[in-house]
């Protein structure tokens, strides 16, 4: 038996542990665009007494239209990718595993959703009663702080 110095054996064990960890946390091609670490993607903070719908997926463009976002193949589901969920009053997406990376929020027909983006720029989105609901994209690590929902 060849005995290697302890330092070399420890480095070998550390390298193996690092490799195994990387294999466990590396996203598969099927989950590209999702993340599983708090704060790793977009988020929504609902600072109102109302409910705001969010989605953890996105197709293309800055806006989408309809009751459900077209990417929501798993419907309204707190425990799935490609899904949406309704955040209750004073709730945030930060605490929900499948919503660590929120990609958009919904503005109902006949409603205005107002707030500010992380960094301070203010937003206000309005949909008339005759228009379908609109989904607003949250790109990258953006954070939407919803401060008012008026319908």
C-alpha positions as YAML, in Angstrom:
chain: A
units: angstrom
residues:
- id: 1
  name: UNK
  ca: [0.00, 0.00, 0.00]
- id: 2
  name: UNK
  ca: [1.33, 3.41, -0.96]
- id: 3
  name: UNK
  ca: [0.82, 5.97, 1.74]
- id: 4
  name: UNK
  ca: [0.35, 9.54, 0.61]
- id: 5
  name: UNK
  ca: [0.97, 12.45, 2.90]
- id: 6
  name: UNK
  ca: [-2.11, 13.48, 4.87]
- id: 7
  name: UNK
  ca: [-2.32, 16.87, 3.12]
- id: 8
  name: UNK
  ca: [-2.70, 15.21, -0.31]
- id: 9
  name: UNK
  ca: [-5.37, 12.81, 0.96]
- id: 10
  name: UNK
  ca: [-7.30, 15.72, 2.50]
- id: 11
  name: UNK
  ca: [-7.10, 17.69, -0.76]
- id: 12
  name: UNK
  ca: [-8.41, 14.64, -2.60]
- id: 13
  name: UNK
  ca: [-11.34, 14.37, -0.20]
- id: 14
  name: UNK
  ca: [-12.03, 18.12, -0.48]
- id: 15
  name: UNK
  ca: [-11.95, 17.94, -4.28]
- id: 16
  name: UNK
  ca: [-14.33, 14.98, -4.27]
- id: 17
  name: UNK
  ca: [-16.70, 16.79, -1.88]
- id: 18
  name: UNK
  ca: [-16.64, 19.91, -4.07]
- id: 19
  name: UNK
  ca: [-17.37, 17.83, -7.17]
- id: 20
  name: UNK
  ca: [-20.27, 16.00, -5.49]
- id: 21
  name: UNK
  ca: [-21.71, 19.31, -4.23]
- id: 22
  name: UNK
  ca: [-21.48, 20.82, -7.72]
- id: 23
  name: UNK
  ca: [-23.32, 17.82, -9.14]
- id: 24
  name: UNK
  ca: [-26.12, 18.23, -6.60]
- id: 25
  name: UNK
  ca: [-26.65, 21.95, -7.17]
- id: 26
  name: UNK
  ca: [-25.93, 22.27, -10.89]
- id: 27
  name: UNK
  ca: [-29.19, 22.86, -12.76]
- id: 28
  name: UNK
  ca: [-30.18, 20.30, -15.34]
- id: 29
  name: UNK
  ca: [-31.10, 21.47, -18.81]
- id: 30
  name: UNK
  ca: [-34.75, 20.89, -17.93]
- id: 31
  name: UNK
  ca: [-34.55, 23.37, -15.05]
- id: 32
  name: UNK
  ca: [-32.54, 26.07, -16.79]
- id: 33
  name: UNK
  ca: [-33.71, 29.49, -15.67]
- id: 34
  name: UNK
  ca: [-34.83, 28.36, -12.21]
- id: 35
  name: UNK
  ca: [-32.91, 28.61, -8.99]
- id: 36
  name: UNK
  ca: [-33.16, 27.05, -5.57]
- id: 37
  name: UNK
  ca: [-31.34, 29.51, -3.31]
- id: 38
  name: UNK
  ca: [-33.21, 32.32, -1.55]
- id: 39
  name: UNK
  ca: [-32.55, 35.64, -3.27]
- id: 40
  name: UNK
  ca: [-31.17, 34.05, -6.45]
- id: 41
  name: UNK
  ca: [-33.80, 35.52, -8.79]
- id: 42
  name: UNK
  ca: [-36.61, 38.01, -9.13]
- id: 43
  name: UNK
  ca: [-39.03, 38.51, -6.27]
- id: 44
  name: UNK
  ca: [-42.28, 40.22, -5.31]
- id: 45
  name: UNK
  ca: [-43.20, 41.79, -2.01]
- id: 46
  name: UNK
  ca: [-46.93, 42.43, -1.55]
- id: 47
  name: UNK
  ca: [-47.25, 45.38, 0.81]
- id: 48
  name: UNK
  ca: [-51.01, 45.70, 0.37]
- id: 49
  name: UNK
  ca: [-54.15, 44.26, 1.91]
- id: 50
  name: UNK
  ca: [-54.99, 42.62, -1.45]
- id: 51
  name: UNK
  ca: [-53.77, 39.60, -3.38]
- id: 52
  name: UNK
  ca: [-51.23, 39.64, -6.21]
- id: 53
  name: UNK
  ca: [-50.60, 36.74, -8.60]
- id: 54
  name: UNK
  ca: [-47.02, 35.85, -9.55]
- id: 55
  name: UNK
  ca: [-45.44, 33.32, -11.89]
- id: 56
  name: UNK
  ca: [-42.12, 31.46, -11.69]
- id: 57
  name: UNK
  ca: [-41.73, 31.17, -15.47]
- id: 58
  name: UNK
  ca: [-41.71, 33.38, -18.57]
- id: 59
  name: UNK
  ca: [-41.78, 32.90, -22.33]
- id: 60
  name: UNK
  ca: [-40.68, 36.06, -24.20]
- id: 61
  name: UNK
  ca: [-41.25, 39.81, -24.19]
- id: 62
  name: UNK
  ca: [-41.89, 42.28, -21.41]
- id: 63
  name: UNK
  ca: [-45.63, 41.63, -21.06]
- id: 64
  name: UNK
  ca: [-48.05, 38.73, -21.48]
- id: 65
  name: UNK
  ca: [-51.85, 38.67, -21.44]
- id: 66
  name: UNK
  ca: [-54.53, 36.42, -20.01]
- id: 67
  name: UNK
  ca: [-55.83, 35.06, -16.73]
- id: 68
  name: UNK
  ca: [-52.89, 32.62, -16.57]
- id: 69
  name: UNK
  ca: [-49.46, 33.30, -18.02]
- id: 70
  name: UNK
  ca: [-48.91, 31.12, -21.13]
- id: 71
  name: UNK
  ca: [-45.89, 29.41, -19.48]
- id: 72
  name: UNK
  ca: [-47.98, 28.16, -16.53]
- id: 73
  name: UNK
  ca: [-48.32, 24.56, -17.71]
- id: 74
  name: UNK
  ca: [-48.64, 23.45, -14.07]
- id: 75
  name: UNK
  ca: [-51.42, 25.95, -13.31]
- id: 76
  name: UNK
  ca: [-51.74, 27.50, -9.86]
- id: 77
  name: UNK
  ca: [-49.31, 25.45, -7.83]
- id: 78
  name: UNK
  ca: [-47.08, 26.41, -4.91]
- id: 79
  name: UNK
  ca: [-44.96, 23.27, -5.39]
- id: 80
  name: UNK
  ca: [-44.03, 23.25, -9.08]
- id: 81
  name: UNK
  ca: [-42.01, 25.01, -11.73]
- id: 82
  name: UNK
  ca: [-43.92, 26.59, -14.64]
- id: 83
  name: UNK
  ca: [-46.70, 27.62, -12.31]
- id: 84
  name: UNK
  ca: [-48.28, 30.57, -10.56]
- id: 85
  name: UNK
  ca: [-49.36, 31.40, -7.04]
- id: 86
  name: UNK
  ca: [-51.37, 34.18, -5.40]
- id: 87
  name: UNK
  ca: [-49.46, 36.07, -2.71]
- id: 88
  name: UNK
  ca: [-51.76, 37.15, 0.09]
- id: 89
  name: UNK
  ca: [-51.71, 40.47, 1.91]
- id: 90
  name: UNK
  ca: [-48.27, 41.50, 3.19]
- id: 91
  name: UNK
  ca: [-46.66, 38.31, 1.84]
- id: 92
  name: UNK
  ca: [-43.46, 37.94, -0.15]
- id: 93
  name: UNK
  ca: [-42.28, 35.35, -2.67]
- id: 94
  name: UNK
  ca: [-38.94, 35.04, -0.84]
- id: 95
  name: UNK
  ca: [-40.15, 32.27, 1.46]
- id: 96
  name: UNK
  ca: [-41.46, 29.86, -1.18]
- id: 97
  name: UNK
  ca: [-38.97, 27.34, -2.58]
- id: 98
  name: UNK
  ca: [-40.42, 27.25, -6.11]
- id: 99
  name: UNK
  ca: [-40.73, 31.05, -6.14]
- id: 100
  name: UNK
  ca: [-37.16, 32.04, -5.25]
- id: 101
  name: UNK
  ca: [-37.07, 33.25, -8.87]
- id: 102
  name: UNK
  ca: [-40.32, 35.06, -9.71]
- id: 103
  name: UNK
  ca: [-40.53, 36.13, -13.35]
- id: 104
  name: UNK
  ca: [-43.68, 38.25, -13.34]
- id: 105
  name: UNK
  ca: [-46.82, 39.54, -11.63]
- id: 106
  name: UNK
  ca: [-50.38, 40.05, -12.88]
- id: 107
  name: UNK
  ca: [-52.47, 43.21, -13.22]
- id: 108
  name: UNK
  ca: [-56.20, 42.35, -13.23]
- id: 109
  name: UNK
  ca: [-58.65, 43.93, -15.67]
- id: 110
  name: UNK
  ca: [-60.05, 47.15, -14.21]
- id: 111
  name: UNK
  ca: [-57.15, 47.49, -11.76]
- id: 112
  name: UNK
  ca: [-54.03, 49.53, -11.18]
- id: 113
  name: UNK
  ca: [-50.97, 47.96, -9.56]
- id: 114
  name: UNK
  ca: [-48.42, 50.45, -8.23]
- id: 115
  name: UNK
  ca: [-45.12, 50.15, -6.43]
- id: 116
  name: UNK
  ca: [-41.41, 50.52, -6.91]
- id: 117
  name: UNK
  ca: [-38.57, 48.43, -8.24]
- id: 118
  name: UNK
  ca: [-35.54, 47.63, -6.14]
- id: 119
  name: UNK
  ca: [-33.37, 50.71, -6.54]
- id: 120
  name: UNK
  ca: [-36.29, 53.11, -6.23]
- id: 121
  name: UNK
  ca: [-37.87, 53.61, -9.67]
- id: 122
  name: UNK
  ca: [-41.66, 53.83, -9.36]
- id: 123
  name: UNK
  ca: [-44.14, 51.90, -11.51]
- id: 124
  name: UNK
  ca: [-47.90, 51.95, -12.06]
- id: 125
  name: UNK
  ca: [-49.70, 49.56, -14.43]
- id: 126
  name: UNK
  ca: [-53.37, 49.94, -15.34]
- id: 127
  name: UNK
  ca: [-55.74, 47.64, -17.26]
- id: 128
  name: UNK
  ca: [-59.16, 48.92, -18.26]
- id: 129
  name: UNK
  ca: [-62.18, 46.71, -17.51]
- id: 130
  name: UNK
  ca: [-62.46, 45.83, -21.22]
- id: 131
  name: UNK
  ca: [-58.84, 44.59, -21.41]
- id: 132
  name: UNK
  ca: [-57.59, 41.15, -20.44]
- id: 133
  name: UNK
  ca: [-55.28, 40.81, -17.43]
- id: 134
  name: UNK
  ca: [-51.64, 41.71, -18.09]
- id: 135
  name: UNK
  ca: [-48.49, 40.04, -16.76]
- id: 136
  name: UNK
  ca: [-45.47, 42.28, -16.11]
- id: 137
  name: UNK
  ca: [-42.02, 40.73, -16.41]
- id: 138
  name: UNK
  ca: [-39.44, 40.79, -13.62]
- id: 139
  name: UNK
  ca: [-36.01, 40.36, -15.16]
- id: 140
  name: UNK
  ca: [-32.95, 38.91, -13.45]
- id: 141
  name: UNK
  ca: [-32.66, 39.77, -9.77]
- id: 142
  name: UNK
  ca: [-35.32, 42.49, -9.96]
- id: 143
  name: UNK
  ca: [-37.57, 43.03, -6.96]
- id: 144
  name: UNK
  ca: [-41.06, 44.44, -7.35]
- id: 145
  name: UNK
  ca: [-42.42, 46.01, -4.17]
- id: 146
  name: UNK
  ca: [-46.20, 46.29, -4.62]
- id: 147
  name: UNK
  ca: [-47.56, 49.16, -2.52]
- id: 148
  name: UNK
  ca: [-51.07, 49.62, -3.95]
- id: 149
  name: UNK
  ca: [-53.71, 47.57, -5.75]
- id: 150
  name: UNK
  ca: [-56.79, 49.57, -6.72]
- id: 151
  name: UNK
  ca: [-59.73, 47.98, -8.56]
...
